[in-house]
GROMACS .gro file of C-alpha atoms in nm:
model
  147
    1UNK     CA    1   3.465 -23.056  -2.517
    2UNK     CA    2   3.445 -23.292  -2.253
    3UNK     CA    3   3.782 -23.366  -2.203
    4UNK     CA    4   3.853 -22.993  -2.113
    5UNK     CA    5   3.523 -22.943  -1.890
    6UNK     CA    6   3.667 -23.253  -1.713
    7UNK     CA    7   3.968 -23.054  -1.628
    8UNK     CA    8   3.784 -22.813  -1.406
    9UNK     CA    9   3.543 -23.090  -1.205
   10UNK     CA   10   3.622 -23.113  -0.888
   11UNK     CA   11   3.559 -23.432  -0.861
   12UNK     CA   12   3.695 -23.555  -1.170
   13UNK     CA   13   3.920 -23.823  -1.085
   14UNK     CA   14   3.619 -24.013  -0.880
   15UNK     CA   15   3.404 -23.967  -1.231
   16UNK     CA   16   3.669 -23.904  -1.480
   17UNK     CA   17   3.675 -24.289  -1.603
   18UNK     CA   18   3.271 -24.313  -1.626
   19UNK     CA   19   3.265 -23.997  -1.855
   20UNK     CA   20   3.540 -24.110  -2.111
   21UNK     CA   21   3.417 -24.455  -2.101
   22UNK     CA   22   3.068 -24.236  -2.206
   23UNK     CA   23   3.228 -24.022  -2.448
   24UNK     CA   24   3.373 -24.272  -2.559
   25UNK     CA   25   3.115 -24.527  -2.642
   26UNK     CA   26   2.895 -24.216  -2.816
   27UNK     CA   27   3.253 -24.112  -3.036
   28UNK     CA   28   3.301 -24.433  -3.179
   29UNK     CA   29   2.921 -24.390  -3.287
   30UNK     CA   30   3.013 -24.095  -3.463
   31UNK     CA   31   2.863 -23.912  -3.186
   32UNK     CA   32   2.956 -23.557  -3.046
   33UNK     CA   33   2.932 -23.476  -2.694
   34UNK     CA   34   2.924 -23.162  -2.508
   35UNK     CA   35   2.999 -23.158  -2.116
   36UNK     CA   36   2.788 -22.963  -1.924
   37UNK     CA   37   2.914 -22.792  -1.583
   38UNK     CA   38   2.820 -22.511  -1.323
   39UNK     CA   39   2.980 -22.367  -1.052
   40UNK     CA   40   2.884 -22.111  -0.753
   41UNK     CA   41   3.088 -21.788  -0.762
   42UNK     CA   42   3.152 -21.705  -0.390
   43UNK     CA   43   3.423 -21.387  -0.358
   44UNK     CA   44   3.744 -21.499  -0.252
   45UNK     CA   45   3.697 -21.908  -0.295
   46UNK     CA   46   3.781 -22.075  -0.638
   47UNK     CA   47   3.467 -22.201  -0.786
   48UNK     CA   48   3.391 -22.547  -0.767
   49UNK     CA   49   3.290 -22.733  -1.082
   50UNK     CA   50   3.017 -22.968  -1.063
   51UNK     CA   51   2.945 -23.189  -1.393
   52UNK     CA   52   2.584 -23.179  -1.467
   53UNK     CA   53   2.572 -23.409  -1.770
   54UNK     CA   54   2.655 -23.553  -2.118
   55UNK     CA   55   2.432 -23.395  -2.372
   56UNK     CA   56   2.472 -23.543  -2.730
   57UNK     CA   57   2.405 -23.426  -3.100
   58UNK     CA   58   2.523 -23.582  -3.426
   59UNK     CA   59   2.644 -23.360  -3.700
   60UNK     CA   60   2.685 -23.588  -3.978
   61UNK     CA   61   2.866 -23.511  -4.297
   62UNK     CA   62   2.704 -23.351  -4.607
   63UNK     CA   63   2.475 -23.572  -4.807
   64UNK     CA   64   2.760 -23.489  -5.135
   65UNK     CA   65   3.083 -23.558  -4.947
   66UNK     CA   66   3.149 -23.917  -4.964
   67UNK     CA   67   3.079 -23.907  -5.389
   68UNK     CA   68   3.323 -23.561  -5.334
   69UNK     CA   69   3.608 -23.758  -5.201
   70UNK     CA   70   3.511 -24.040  -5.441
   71UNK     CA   71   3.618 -23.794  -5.754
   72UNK     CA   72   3.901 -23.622  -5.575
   73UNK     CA   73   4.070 -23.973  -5.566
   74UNK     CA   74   3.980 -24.057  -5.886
   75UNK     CA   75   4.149 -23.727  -5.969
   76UNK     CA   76   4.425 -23.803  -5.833
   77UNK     CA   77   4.413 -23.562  -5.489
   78UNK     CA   78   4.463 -23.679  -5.190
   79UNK     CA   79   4.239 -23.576  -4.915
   80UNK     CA   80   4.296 -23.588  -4.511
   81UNK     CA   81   4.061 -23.472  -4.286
   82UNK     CA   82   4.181 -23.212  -4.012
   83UNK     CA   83   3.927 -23.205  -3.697
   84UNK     CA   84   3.917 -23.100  -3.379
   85UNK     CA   85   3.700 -23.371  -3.288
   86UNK     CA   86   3.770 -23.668  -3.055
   87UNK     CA   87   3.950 -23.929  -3.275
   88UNK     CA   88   3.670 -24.218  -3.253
   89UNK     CA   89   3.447 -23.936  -3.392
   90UNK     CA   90   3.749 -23.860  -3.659
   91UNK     CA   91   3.757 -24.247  -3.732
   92UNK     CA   92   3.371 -24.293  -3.751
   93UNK     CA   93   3.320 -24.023  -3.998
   94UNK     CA   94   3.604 -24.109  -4.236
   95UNK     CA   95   3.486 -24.463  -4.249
   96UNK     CA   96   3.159 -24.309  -4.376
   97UNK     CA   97   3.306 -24.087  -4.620
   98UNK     CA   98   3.511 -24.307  -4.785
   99UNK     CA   99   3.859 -24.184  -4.638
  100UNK     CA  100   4.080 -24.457  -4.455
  101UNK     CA  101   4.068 -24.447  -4.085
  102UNK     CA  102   4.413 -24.405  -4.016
  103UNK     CA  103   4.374 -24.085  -3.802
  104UNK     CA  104   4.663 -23.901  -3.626
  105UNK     CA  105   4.568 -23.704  -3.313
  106UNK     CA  106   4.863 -23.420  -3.263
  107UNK     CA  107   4.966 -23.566  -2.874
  108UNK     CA  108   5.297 -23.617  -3.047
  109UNK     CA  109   5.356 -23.312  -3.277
  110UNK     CA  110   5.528 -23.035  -3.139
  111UNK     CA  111   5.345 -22.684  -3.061
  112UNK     CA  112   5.452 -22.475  -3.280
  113UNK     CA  113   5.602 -22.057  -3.160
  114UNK     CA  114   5.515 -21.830  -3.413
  115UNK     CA  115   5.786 -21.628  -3.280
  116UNK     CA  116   6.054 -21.847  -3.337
  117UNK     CA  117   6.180 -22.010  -3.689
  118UNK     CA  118   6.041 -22.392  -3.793
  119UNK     CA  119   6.274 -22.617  -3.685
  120UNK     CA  120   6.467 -22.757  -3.962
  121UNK     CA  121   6.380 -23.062  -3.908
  122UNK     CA  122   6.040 -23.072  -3.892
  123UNK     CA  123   5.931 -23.249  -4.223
  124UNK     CA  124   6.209 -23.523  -4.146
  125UNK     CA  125   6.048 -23.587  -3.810
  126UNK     CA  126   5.679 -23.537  -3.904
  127UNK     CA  127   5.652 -23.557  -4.309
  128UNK     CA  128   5.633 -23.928  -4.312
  129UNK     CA  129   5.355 -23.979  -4.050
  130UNK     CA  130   5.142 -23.697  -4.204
  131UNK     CA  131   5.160 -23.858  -4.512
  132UNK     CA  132   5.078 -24.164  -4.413
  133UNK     CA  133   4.758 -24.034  -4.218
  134UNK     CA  134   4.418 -24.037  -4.377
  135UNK     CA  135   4.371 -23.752  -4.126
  136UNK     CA  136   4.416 -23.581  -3.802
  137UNK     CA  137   4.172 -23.530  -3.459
  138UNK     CA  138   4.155 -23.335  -3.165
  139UNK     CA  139   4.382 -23.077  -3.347
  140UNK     CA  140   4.392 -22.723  -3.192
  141UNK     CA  141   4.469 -22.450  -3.488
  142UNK     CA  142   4.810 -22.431  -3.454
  143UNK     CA  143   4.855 -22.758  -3.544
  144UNK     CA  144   4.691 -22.703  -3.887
  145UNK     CA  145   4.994 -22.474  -3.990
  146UNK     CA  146   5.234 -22.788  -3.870
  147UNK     CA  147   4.994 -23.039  -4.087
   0.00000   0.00000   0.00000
């Protein structure tokens, strides 16, 4: 993902804006983007990262989904869409599929510790917004146990 690539650039706050303005433009398209980067290896220096570009590729939904969601609501489910995705990519393809486009990323959720007990009051902190969301972006896995 771009966002993390950008992390490593050594020169990232002199193009960091230009790149999510980029990414950005192409996610609200329903876009993907994948950041490209290479760095010489020299023993006993850290690497530095040199962006090399923005390559894009769509990945659109299934031809069957939006008519899928269609009968699940009709059925009475309700269906939220979990994605790692950025969120105008999250957005874009739940306007196409017929979910609403009120998507949650998880900047605000707590990480869960696997080694530790829930806290007790997580569904009184979180229930309500995850409810209320027609789905969630830019989640990492162990957010899907939270949602």
């Amino acid at each position: 993902a771009p966002n993390i690539v950008m992390k490593l650039i050594h020169n990232r706050d002199e193009i960091g804006p230009s790149v999510d303005e980029i990414v950005g433009r192409f996610a609200s398209a329903g876009t993907r983007c994948l950041a490209v980067a290479r760095a010489d290896v020299v023993e006993g220096q850290e690497p530095q990262w040199e962006l090399l570009g923005i390559l894009t590729f769509l990945d659109p939904p299934r031809p069957d989904t939006k008519h899928t969601i269609q009968m699940a609501h009709e059925n009475g489910v309700h269906v939220k869409m979990i994605t790692g995705d950025h969120a105008a990519i999250a957005k874009e393809m739940a306007r196409r599929i017929g979910l609403g486009t009120n998507i949650l990323t998880t900047e605000n959720f707590p990480t869960l510790d696997f080694n530790r007990p829930l806290p007790k009051d997580l569904g009184e902190k979180y229930g309500p917004s995850i409810l209320a969301a027609d789905g969630f972006a830019q989640v990492y896995p162990e957010h899907k146990y939270l949602i």
